[in-house]
Structure formats: structure tokens, C-alpha cells
Coordinates of C-alpha atoms and ligand atoms in Angstrom, one line a residue:
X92 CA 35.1 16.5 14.9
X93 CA 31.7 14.5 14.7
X94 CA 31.8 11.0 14.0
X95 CA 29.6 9.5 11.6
X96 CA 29.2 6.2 10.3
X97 CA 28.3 7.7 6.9
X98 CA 27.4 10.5 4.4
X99 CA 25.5 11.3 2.4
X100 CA 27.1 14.2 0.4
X101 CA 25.9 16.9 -2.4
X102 CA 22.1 15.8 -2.6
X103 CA 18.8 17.7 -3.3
X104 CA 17.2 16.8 -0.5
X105 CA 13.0 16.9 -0.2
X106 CA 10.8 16.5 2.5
X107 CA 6.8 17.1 2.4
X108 CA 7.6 20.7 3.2
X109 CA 11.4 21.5 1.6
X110 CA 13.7 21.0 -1.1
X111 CA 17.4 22.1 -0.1
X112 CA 21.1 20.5 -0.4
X113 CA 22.6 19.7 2.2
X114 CA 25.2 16.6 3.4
X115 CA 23.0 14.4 5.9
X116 CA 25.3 13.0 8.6
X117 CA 24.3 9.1 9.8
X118 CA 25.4 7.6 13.5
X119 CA 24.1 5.0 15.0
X120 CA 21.0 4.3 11.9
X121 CA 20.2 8.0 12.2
X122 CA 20.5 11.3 11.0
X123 CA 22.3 13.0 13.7
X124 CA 23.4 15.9 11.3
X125 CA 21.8 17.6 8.6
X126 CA 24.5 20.5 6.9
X127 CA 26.8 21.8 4.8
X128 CA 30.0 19.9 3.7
X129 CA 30.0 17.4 6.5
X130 CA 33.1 15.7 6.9
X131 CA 34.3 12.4 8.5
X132 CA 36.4 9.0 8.2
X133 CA 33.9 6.9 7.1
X134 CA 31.8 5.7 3.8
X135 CA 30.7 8.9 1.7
X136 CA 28.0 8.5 -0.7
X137 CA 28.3 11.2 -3.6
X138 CA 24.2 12.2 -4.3
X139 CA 25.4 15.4 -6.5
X140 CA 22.4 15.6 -9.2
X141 CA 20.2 13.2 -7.4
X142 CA 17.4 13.4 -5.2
X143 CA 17.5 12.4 -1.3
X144 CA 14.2 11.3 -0.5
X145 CA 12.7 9.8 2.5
X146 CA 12.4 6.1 2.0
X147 CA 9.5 4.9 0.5
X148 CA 6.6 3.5 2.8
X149 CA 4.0 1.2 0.9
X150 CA 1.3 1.2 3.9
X151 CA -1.0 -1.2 1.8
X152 CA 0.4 -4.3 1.1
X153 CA 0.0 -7.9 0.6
X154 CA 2.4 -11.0 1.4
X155 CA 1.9 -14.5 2.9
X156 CA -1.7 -13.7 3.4
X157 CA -4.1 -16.3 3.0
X158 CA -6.0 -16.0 0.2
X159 CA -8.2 -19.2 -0.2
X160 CA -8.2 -22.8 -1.1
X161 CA -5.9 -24.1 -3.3
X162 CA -4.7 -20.4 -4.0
X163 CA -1.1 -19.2 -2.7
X164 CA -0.4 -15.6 -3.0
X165 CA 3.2 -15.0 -4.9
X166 CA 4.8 -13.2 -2.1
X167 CA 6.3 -13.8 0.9
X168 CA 7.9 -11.7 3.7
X169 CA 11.5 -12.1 1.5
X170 CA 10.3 -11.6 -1.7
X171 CA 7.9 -8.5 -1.5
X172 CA 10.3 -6.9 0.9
X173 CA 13.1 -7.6 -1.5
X174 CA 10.7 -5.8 -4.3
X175 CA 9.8 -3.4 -2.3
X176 CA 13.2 -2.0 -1.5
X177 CA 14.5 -2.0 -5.2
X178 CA 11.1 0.2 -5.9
X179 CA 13.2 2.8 -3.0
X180 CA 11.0 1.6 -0.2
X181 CA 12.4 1.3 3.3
X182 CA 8.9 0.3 5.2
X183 CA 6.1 -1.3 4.1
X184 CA 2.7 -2.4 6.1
X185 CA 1.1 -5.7 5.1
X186 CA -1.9 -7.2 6.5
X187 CA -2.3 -9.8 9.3
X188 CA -5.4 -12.0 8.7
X189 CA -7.3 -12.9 11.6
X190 CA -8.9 -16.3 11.2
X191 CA -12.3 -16.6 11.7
X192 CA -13.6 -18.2 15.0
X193 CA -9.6 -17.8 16.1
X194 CA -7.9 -15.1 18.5
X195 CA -6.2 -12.2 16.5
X196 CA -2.9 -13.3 18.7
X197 CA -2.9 -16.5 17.4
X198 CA -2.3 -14.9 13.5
X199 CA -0.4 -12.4 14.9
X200 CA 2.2 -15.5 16.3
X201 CA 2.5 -16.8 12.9
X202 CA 2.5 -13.7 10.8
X203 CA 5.7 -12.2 13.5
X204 CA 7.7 -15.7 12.3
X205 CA 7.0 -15.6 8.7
X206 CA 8.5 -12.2 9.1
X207 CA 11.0 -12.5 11.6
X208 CA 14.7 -12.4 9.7
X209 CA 13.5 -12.6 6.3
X210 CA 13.3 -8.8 5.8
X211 CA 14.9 -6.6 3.6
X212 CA 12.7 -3.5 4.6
X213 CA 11.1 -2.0 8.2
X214 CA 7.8 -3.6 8.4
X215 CA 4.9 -3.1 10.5
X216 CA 1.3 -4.8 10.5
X217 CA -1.7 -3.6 10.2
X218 CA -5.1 -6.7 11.3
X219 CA -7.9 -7.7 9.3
X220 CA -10.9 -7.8 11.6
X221 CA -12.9 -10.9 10.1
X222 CA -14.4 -12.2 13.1
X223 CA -15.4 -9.3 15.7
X224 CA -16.7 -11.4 18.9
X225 CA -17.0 -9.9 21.8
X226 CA -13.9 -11.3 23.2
X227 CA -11.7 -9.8 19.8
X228 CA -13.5 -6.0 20.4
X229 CA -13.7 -6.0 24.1
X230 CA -10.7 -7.2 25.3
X231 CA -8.1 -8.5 22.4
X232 CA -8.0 -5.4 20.0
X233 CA -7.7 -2.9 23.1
X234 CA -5.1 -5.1 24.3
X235 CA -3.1 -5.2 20.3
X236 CA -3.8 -1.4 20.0
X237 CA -1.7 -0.5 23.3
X238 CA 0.6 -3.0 22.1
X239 CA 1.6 -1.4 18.7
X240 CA -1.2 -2.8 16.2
X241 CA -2.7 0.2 15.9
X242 CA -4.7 0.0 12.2
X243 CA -7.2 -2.1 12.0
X244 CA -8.9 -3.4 8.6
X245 CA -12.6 -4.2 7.7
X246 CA -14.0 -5.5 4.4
X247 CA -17.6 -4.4 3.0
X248 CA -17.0 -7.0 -0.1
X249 CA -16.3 -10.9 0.1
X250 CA -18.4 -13.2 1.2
X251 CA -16.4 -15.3 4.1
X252 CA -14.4 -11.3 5.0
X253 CA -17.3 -8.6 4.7
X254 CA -18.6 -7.2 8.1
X255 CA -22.1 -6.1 8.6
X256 CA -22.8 -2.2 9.8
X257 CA -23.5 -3.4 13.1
X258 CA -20.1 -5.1 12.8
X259 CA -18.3 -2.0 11.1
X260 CA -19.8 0.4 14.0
X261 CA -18.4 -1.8 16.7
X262 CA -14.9 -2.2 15.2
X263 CA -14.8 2.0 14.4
X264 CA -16.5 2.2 18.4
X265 CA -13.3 0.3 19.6
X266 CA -10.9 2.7 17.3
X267 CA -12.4 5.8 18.9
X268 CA -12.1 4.4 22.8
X269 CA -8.0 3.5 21.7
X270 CA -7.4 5.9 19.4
X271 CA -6.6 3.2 16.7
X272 CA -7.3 3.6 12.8
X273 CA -9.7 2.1 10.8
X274 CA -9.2 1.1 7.3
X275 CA -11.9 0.5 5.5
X276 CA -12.6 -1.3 1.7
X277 CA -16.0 -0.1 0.5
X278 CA -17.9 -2.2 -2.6
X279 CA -21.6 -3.5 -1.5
X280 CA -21.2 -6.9 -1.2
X281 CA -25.5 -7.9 -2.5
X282 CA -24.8 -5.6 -5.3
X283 CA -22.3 -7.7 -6.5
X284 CA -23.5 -10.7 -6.0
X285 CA -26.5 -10.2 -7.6
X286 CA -24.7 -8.7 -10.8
X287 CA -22.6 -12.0 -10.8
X288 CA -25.4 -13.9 -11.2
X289 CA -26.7 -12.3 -13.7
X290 CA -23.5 -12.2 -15.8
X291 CA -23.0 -15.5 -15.0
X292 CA -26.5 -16.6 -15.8
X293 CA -26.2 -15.0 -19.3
X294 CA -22.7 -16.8 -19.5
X295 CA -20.3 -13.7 -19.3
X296 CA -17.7 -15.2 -17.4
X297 CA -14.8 -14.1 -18.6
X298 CA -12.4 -11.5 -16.6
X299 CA -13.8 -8.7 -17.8
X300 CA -17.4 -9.2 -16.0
X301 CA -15.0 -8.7 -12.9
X302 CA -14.9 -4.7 -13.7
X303 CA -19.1 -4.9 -14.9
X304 CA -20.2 -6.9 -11.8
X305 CA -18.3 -4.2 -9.9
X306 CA -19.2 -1.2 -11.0
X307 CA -18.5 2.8 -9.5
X308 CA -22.2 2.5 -7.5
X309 CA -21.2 -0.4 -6.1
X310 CA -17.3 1.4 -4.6
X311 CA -19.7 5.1 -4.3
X312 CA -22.5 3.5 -1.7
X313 CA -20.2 1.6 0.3
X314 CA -18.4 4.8 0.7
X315 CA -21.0 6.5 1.7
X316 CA -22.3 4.3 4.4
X317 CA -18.6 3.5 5.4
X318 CA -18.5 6.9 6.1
X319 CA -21.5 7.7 7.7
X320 CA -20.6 5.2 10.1
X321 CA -17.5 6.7 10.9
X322 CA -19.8 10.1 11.6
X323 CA -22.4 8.2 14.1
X324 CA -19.5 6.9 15.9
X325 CA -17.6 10.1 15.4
X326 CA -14.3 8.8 14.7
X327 CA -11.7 9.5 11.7
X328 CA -11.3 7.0 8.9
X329 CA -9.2 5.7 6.1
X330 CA -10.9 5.0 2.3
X331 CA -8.2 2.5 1.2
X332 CA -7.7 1.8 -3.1
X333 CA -10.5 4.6 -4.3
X334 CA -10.3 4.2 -7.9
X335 CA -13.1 7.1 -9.2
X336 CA -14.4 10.8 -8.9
X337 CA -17.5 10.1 -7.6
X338 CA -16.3 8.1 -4.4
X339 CA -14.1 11.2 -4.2
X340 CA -17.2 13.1 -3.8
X341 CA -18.4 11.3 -0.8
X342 CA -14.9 11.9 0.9
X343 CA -14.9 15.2 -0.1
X344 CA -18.3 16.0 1.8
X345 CA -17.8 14.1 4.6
X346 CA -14.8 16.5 5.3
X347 CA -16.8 19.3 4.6
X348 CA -19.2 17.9 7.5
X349 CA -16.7 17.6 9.6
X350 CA -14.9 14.2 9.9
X351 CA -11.6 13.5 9.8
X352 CA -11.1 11.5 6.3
X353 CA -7.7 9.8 5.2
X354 CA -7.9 9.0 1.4
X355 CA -5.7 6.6 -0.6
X356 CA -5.6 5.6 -4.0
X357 CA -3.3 3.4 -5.9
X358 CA -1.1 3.3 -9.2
X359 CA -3.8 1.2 -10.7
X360 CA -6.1 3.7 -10.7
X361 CA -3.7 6.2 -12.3
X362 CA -2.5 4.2 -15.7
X363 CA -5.2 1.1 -16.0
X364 CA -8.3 0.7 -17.5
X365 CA -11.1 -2.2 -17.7
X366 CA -10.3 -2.3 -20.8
X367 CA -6.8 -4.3 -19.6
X368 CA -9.3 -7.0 -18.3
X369 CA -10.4 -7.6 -21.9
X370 CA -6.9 -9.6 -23.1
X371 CA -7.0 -12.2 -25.6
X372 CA -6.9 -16.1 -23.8
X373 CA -7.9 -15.4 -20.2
X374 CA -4.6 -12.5 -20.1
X375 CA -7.2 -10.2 -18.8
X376 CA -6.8 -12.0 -15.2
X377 CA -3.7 -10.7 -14.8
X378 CA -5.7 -6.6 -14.3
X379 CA -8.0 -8.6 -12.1
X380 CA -8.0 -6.5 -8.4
X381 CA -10.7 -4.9 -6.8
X382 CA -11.9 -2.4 -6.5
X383 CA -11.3 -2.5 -10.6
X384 CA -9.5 -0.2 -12.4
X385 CA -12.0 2.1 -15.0
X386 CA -11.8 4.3 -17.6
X387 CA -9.8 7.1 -18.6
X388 CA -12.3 9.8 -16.9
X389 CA -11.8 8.3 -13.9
X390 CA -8.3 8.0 -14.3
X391 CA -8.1 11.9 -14.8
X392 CA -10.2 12.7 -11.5
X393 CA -7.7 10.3 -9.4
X394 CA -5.1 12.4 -10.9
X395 CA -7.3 15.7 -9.6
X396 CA -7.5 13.9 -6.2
X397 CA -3.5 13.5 -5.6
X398 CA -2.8 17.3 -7.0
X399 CA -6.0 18.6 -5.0
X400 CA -5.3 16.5 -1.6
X401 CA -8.3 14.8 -1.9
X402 CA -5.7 11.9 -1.2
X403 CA -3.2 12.0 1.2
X404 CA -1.9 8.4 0.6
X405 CA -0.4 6.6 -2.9
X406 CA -0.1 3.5 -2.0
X407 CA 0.7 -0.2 -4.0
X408 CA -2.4 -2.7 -3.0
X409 CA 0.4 -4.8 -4.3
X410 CA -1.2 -8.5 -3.5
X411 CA 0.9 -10.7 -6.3
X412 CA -0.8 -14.1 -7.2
X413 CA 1.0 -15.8 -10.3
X414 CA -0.4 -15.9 -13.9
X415 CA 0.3 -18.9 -15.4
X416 CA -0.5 -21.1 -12.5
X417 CA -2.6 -23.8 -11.1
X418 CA -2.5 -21.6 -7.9
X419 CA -2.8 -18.3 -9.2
X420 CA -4.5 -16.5 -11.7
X421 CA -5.3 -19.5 -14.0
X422 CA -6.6 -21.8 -11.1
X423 CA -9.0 -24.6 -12.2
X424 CA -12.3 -22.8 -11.3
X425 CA -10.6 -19.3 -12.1
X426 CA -10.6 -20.3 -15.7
X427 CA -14.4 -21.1 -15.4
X428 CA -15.6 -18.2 -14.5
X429 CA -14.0 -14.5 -13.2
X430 CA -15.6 -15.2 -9.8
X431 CA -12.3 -17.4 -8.9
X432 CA -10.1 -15.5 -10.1
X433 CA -7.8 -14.5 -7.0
X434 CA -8.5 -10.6 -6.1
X435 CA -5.1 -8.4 -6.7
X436 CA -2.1 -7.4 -8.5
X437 CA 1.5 -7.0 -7.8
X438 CA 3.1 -3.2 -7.7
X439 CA 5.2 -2.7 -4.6
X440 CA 8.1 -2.0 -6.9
X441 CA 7.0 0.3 -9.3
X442 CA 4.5 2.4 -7.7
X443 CA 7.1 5.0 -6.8
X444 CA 8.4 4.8 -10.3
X445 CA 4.9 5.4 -11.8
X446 CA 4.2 8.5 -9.3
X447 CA 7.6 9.8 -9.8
X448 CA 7.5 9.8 -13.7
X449 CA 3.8 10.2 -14.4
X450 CA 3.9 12.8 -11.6
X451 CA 6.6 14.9 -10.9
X452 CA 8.7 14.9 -14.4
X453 CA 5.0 15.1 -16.0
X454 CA 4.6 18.5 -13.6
X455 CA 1.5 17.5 -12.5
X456 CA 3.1 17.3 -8.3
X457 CA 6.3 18.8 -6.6
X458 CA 9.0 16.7 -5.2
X459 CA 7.2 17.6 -1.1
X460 CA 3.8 16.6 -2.7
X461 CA 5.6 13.3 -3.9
X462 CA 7.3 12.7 -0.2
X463 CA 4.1 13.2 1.6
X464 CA 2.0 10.4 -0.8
X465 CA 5.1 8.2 -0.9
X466 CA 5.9 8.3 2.6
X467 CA 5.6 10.8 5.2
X468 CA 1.5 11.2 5.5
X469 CA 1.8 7.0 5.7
X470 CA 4.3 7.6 8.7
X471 CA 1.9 10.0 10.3
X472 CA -1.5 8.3 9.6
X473 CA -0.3 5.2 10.9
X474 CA 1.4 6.4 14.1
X475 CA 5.2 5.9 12.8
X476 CA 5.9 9.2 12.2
X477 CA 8.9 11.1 12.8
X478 CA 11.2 8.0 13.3
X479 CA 9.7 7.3 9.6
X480 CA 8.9 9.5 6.7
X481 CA 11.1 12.1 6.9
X482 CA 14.4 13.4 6.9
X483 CA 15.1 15.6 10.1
X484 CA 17.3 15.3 12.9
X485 CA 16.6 12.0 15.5
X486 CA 14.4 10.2 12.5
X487 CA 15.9 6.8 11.5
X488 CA 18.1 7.1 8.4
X489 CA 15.9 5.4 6.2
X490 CA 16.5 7.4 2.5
X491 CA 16.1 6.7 -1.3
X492 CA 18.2 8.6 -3.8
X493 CA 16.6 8.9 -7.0
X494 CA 18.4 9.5 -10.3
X495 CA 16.0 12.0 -12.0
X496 CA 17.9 10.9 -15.3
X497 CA 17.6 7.0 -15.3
X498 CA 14.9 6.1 -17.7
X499 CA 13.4 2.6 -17.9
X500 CA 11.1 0.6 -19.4
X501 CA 9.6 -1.4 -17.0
X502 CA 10.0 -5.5 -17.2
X503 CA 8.5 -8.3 -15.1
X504 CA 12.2 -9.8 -15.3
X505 CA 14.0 -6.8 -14.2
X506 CA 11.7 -6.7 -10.7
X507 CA 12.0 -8.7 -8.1
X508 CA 8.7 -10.0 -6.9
X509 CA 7.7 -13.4 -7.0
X510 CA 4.9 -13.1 -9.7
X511 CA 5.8 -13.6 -12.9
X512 CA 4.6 -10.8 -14.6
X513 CA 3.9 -6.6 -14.4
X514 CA 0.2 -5.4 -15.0
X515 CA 2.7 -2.3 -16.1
X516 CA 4.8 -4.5 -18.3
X517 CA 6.5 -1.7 -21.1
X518 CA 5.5 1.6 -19.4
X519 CA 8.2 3.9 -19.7
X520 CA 9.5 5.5 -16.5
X521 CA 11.7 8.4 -16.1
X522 CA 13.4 8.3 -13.0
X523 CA 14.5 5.4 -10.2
X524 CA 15.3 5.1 -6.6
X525 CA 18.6 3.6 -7.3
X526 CA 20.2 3.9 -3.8
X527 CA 18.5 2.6 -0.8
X528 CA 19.9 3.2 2.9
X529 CA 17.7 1.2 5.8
X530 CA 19.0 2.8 9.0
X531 CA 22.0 4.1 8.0
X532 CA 22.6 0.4 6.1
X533 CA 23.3 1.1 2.5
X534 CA 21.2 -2.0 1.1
X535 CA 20.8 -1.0 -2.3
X536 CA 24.1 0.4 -4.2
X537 CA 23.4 1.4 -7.9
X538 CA 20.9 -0.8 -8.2
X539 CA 23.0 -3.6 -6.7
X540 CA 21.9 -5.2 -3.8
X541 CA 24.3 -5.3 -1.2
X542 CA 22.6 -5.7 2.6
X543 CA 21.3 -9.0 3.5
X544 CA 17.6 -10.8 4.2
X545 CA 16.9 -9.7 8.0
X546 CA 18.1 -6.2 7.9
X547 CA 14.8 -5.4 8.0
X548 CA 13.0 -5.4 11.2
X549 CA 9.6 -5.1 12.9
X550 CA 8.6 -1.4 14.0
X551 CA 5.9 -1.0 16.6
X552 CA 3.0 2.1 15.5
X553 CA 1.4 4.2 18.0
X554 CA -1.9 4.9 18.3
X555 CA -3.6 8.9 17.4
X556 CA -4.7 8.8 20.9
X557 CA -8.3 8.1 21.8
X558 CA -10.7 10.8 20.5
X559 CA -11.5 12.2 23.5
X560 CA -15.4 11.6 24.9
Ligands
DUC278 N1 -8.5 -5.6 -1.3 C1 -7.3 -5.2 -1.1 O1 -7.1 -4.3 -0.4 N2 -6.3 -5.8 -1.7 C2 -6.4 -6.8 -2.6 C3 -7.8 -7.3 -2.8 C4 -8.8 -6.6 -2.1 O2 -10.0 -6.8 -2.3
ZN279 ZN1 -9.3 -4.0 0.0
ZN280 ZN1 -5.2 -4.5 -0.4

């Protein structure tokens, strides 16, 4: 008889391209068999009536990143790996943050030790290209890309992150000779700067000139240019956090030119408004993130984008500051005026939950449609696929098994990020990942957690391969 370590038994099983029971045999933290009624001495889990998904991977996300003076985002590598298993993720990809006028390697040092044994998921990085010297494109990011650190990301917003087109066409010139990825977030950085000071000038500083100052022309050009740089240097791209129809459009030409276009959007964009930025006594902070979230047209065309495959990626942007804080949200200057407030919300945990209910129980998506946006088109775009994403023979036994049937209201204090609150505080939410298995590790047992801080490890990407001359 074959050994395994454990089964799965009974589940509906999805992957981007099947639904089917079967048992799912685990060895050794992988699926070695995939079958009916699999049998063995070892731990069964019964999934009859659930859903056995590929674990969740949550390629966009925030922790321990610098964020500024006197600001401290609200997760680190424990709690937002923590969250982000409960929300029936197994992976997740947070951003290293090169410092400016310092090598890549030296972030990369301390980013590996913040992470190292204080994982409860897979994680792998993705690097924030702030300073591209020559040293950085020439010789450090070829060197990172054959190394693993294969997704790089550039900025066209912030003052002290935002690269120039010359800049932008160098870093997407060093992605096509190494076949890495690049990531690109796309707001015009003078457009907003000029409508800050004039909202400022006329003394509209509360959060809601955040969304104004930021408006769809300001996300729509930098799309456009981001990707007709992509074009001159002939090399595919990624639109991260598109929050409207019209930036849609631009993605959706550029493919019909020809280029190779990965689109993500985020829950955010699905089930908030600006309108959330207009709370009473500075609450509105808490929706602050940019690009901003907009109005309920938009909202329906983001909706159009995941069930058209205008998007292939749904991911969190979850970047938690606190609320109530001195070093969040409510920061001395931040409560002067909506330029300070720290850029981003928290979501790692729920953003399956949204997609799931508002998705696949609302019938706008299958369950392979789900899989691909939760996981498996993250696995492939960022060079970890098949050990992640999917459930096949060989892949790593990462899996989430939903209950279909657990309805939930969601609460700040039944998540377990280090923020302290939801931006989706009281949505109702049918269905949960409420088992999680991390290499053949069960770490989450109805909804009990029961594997430990440094289960999780770091997984090395590979690159596409370089585009070929
Ligand atoms: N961009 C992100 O991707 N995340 C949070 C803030 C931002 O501007
Ligand atoms: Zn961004
Ligand atoms: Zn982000």
C-alpha cells in the first residue's frame, strides 16, 4: 500500500481548469496521489461538502516595509502571515524596499531576517526599484534576477519613490535581457501634486481630497505611458491595483497591439467607494490607499474585468497602518492635512472571502475562475508555478478547504492582523477557508490554529526567461 503522511478525503476539488472529487494523497509536503478512496495509517481529513482549493497566494502585499518618518506600518512578517493564512492563504509576496543611494542586497539582508522563522505562510519577495544607478541595473538586478528575485517594482507616484520614463525604460530594458517581471503602479505624479495644492490652497484637507487630488486621469495616463514603455522596449508587464474601466481600456488595447499585459485589481476596487473617505472625525483615513477606491460605475466595470479576464490577478494591496495612532493613520501632520496620511489599507485576510462570496455564491465567477485570480495565475506570473497554485501531482501540498456554508460577518476583532480595524468592517460573507494545510502541515484546523510561527519558509521564483532578441 502507499504511504502517506495524510488525506485529504471526500472533497470537491477545483483547479483553474477542473472541478472533481477525489481523495488527495500527501508524502513528504506533497501531493503524491490524487484518487479515489485513498487509504492509509495516517491523519485523514474528512472535506465531504467542502471545497479543496489551492492555497491562496496574495502576490501584492505589504509588511515591515518602510513607510516614512515617524510612520510604522501595522504588520510584520508574523502578523500578516498569520492573517494571511486564516484568510486560506498559503503564499504571499511582499515587497523589499531598496533604499535609496544603498545596494538592493543590503535590503534584501534585512528583509530575509525579519522574515526568517516568523512565518506562518510560503513567502517570496518581490524589489522596489527606487534608486536605478547604473551599478543596481547593470550588474545587481541581473545578479538578484538569476538568483530568484525575479519581479521587480517601479512607482510613477510619490515623490521620494516615483521613477522617471528614462528610469522606467531602463528597469523594463533589464526585465527583457533576464526575463524578470515588471510591476508597475501608474498615477502621474505632477498631476497630483498640482491638484494638492490647489485643494490644499483652498483648505480641503480633509481625507477625502485624497480620492479628488487623485482622480481616474491621473491612474488612465500613467497607464498609458507605463504601457507604451513596455511596447518600445518590447517586454510584458504587470498593471498592479487598477481600480476603473477606463485604465482597463488602455490594457485592453495594448493587448490588442500586441503586448503581453498582466492585470490586477484588488477587493477595494470591488466593494468601496470615495464616498468611504468622507467619514465623520477624520474616520475617512481609514479608506485612504491609492490608487483610491471610486464609485459604483467603476466598481461594476472591475467586476466586468475579473468575469471578462481583463484581470488575471485579485490580489490584497493589504499595507495595514493603524487608525487610532500617533504612527498611523492619525499621525500629527496626517490630521493636518490628507497629504500625510500613510498610503494603504489592510485586507490580506479577507480578500478571498470577499471574492468567494461577492463572486462565486453571487454567480458572477466559477470555482476555476476563482482558483486562477486567487492563486494559480499568481504562481505562474511570478515564476512559482507548478510547485504553487495548483493541485496536481509533484506540486507542494499547499490547500485551503472552504466551507461554502459558513457565513460571517466580518470583524476587525475576529482577524488577525495587526491593525486595528477592517475597511470591510460588517460585510457579510458567505463562505470561509476554514482549513489550511502548508506543505502537507495542517496549520489551520476549523479555524483553530494549530502549526507554529516558522512553518512558513522562503520560496525562490524563476524568471519567464529572457524575451528573446
Ligand atoms: N501602492 C501600493 O501598491 N500599495 C500601497 C500604497 C501604494 O501606493
Ligand atoms: Zn502601488
Ligand atoms: Zn501595494
Amino acid at each position: 500500500m502507499y504511504r502517506f503522511d495524510l488525506i485529504v478525503r471526500g472533497g470537491t476539488i477545483a483547479t483553474a481548469s477542473d472541478v472533481f472529487r477525489a481523495d488527495i494523497g500527501i508524502r513528504n509536503g506533497r501531493i503524491a496521489q490524487i484518487g479515489e478512496a485513498l487509504t492509509g495509517d495516517c491523519e485523514v481529513i474528512d472535506a465531504s461538502g467542502k471545497y479543496v482549493l489551492p492555497g491562496g497566494i496574495d502576490s501584492h502585499v505589504h509588511v515591515s516595509q518602510p513607510s516614512g518618518e515617524g510612520i510604522v506600518m501595522a504588520d510584520d512578517f508574523e502578523s500578516g502571515t498569520l492573517s494571511a493564512l486564516f484568510g486560506g492563504n498559503t503564499t504571499i509576496m511582499p515587497f523589499c524596499l531598496q533604499e535609496k543611494g544603498r545596494p538592493m542586497r543590503e535590503a534584501l539582508t534585512a528583509y530575509h531576517k525579519l522574515a526568517e522563522g516568523n512565518c506562518y505562510t510560503d513567502v517570496s519577495f518581490h524589489l522596489i526599484v527606487s534608486d536605478p544607478t547604473d551599478s543596481l541595473l547593470g550588474q545587481e538586478l541581473p545578479a538578484l534576477a538569476a538568483d530568484g528575485y525575479s519581479s521587480f517594482k517601479v512607482f510613477m507616484t510619490y515623490e521620494d519613490l516615483r521613477l522617471s520614463d528614462a528610469e522606467i525604460l531602463k528597469t523594463l530594458d533589464v526585465a527583457r535581457s533576464t526575463g524578470a517581471t515588471v510591476m508597475v503602479h501608474c498615477e502621474n505624479e505632477d498631476a497630483i501634486r498640482f491638484l494638492i495644492a490647489r485643494h490644499e490652497a483652498a483648505g480641503d484637507v480633509a481625507p477625502r481630497a485624497h480620492a479628488s487630488t487623485r482622480p481616474v486621469a491621473v491612474e488612465r495616463e500613467a497607464t498609458h505611458r507605463a504601457l507604451s514603455l513596455a511596447e518600445i522596449v518590447d517586454v510584458p508587464i504587470v498593471i498592479v491595483h487598477v481600480s476603473n474601466g477606463e485604465a482597463m481600456e488602455e490594457i485592453a488595447r495594448a493587448r490588442a497591439r500586441g503586448l503581453k499585459v498582466v492585470g490586477e485589481t484588488c477587493p477595494q476596487y470591488l466593494v468601496l467607494t470615495a464616498e468611504d473617505l468622507d467619514g465623520m472625525d477624520w474616520e475617512g483615513a481609514k479608506f485612504v490607499c491609492s490608487p483610491p477606491p471610486r464609485d459604483k460605475a467603476a466598481q461594476a466595470e472591475c467586476w466586468r474585468g475579473i468575469e471578462t479576464g481583463v484581470f488575471d490577478l485579485f490580489s490584497s494591496d493589504h499595507c495595514p497602518f493603524r487608525y487610532d495612532d500617533e504612527r498611523g493613520k492619525r499621525n500629527p501632520k496626517g490630521l493636518t492635512s490628507f497629504r500625510h496620511i500613510p498610503n494603504g489599507i489592510p485586507g490580506v485576510e479577507t480578500r478571498l472571502p470577499i471574492l468567494f462570496s461577492e463572486g462565486v455564491m453571487k454567480g458572477r465567477i466559477d470555482l476555476p475562475r476563482f482558483v486562477s485570480l486567487a492563486a494559480t495565475a499568481h504562481a505562474r506570473t511570478y515564476g512559482l508555478y507548478p510547485e504553487k497554485g495548483t493541485i496536481a501531482i509533484g506540486s507542494d501540498a499547499d490547500l485551503a478547504i472552504w466551507d461554502p456554508a459558513e457565513k460571517r460577518t466580518i470583524r476587525h476583532a475576529d482577524l488577525h492582523d495587526g491593525a486595528d480595524y477592517s475597511p470591510y468592517e460588517g460585510l457579510e460573507v458567505t463562505g470561509w477557508p476554514t482549513t489550511v494545510i502548508l506543505g502537507g502541515r495542517v496549520m489551520v484546523r476549523d479555524n483553530t490554529l494549530v502549526g507554529a510561527k516558522g512553518d512558513g519558509t522562503y520560496r525562490s521564483a524563476r524568471t519567464r526567461g529572457a524575451a528573446p532578441l
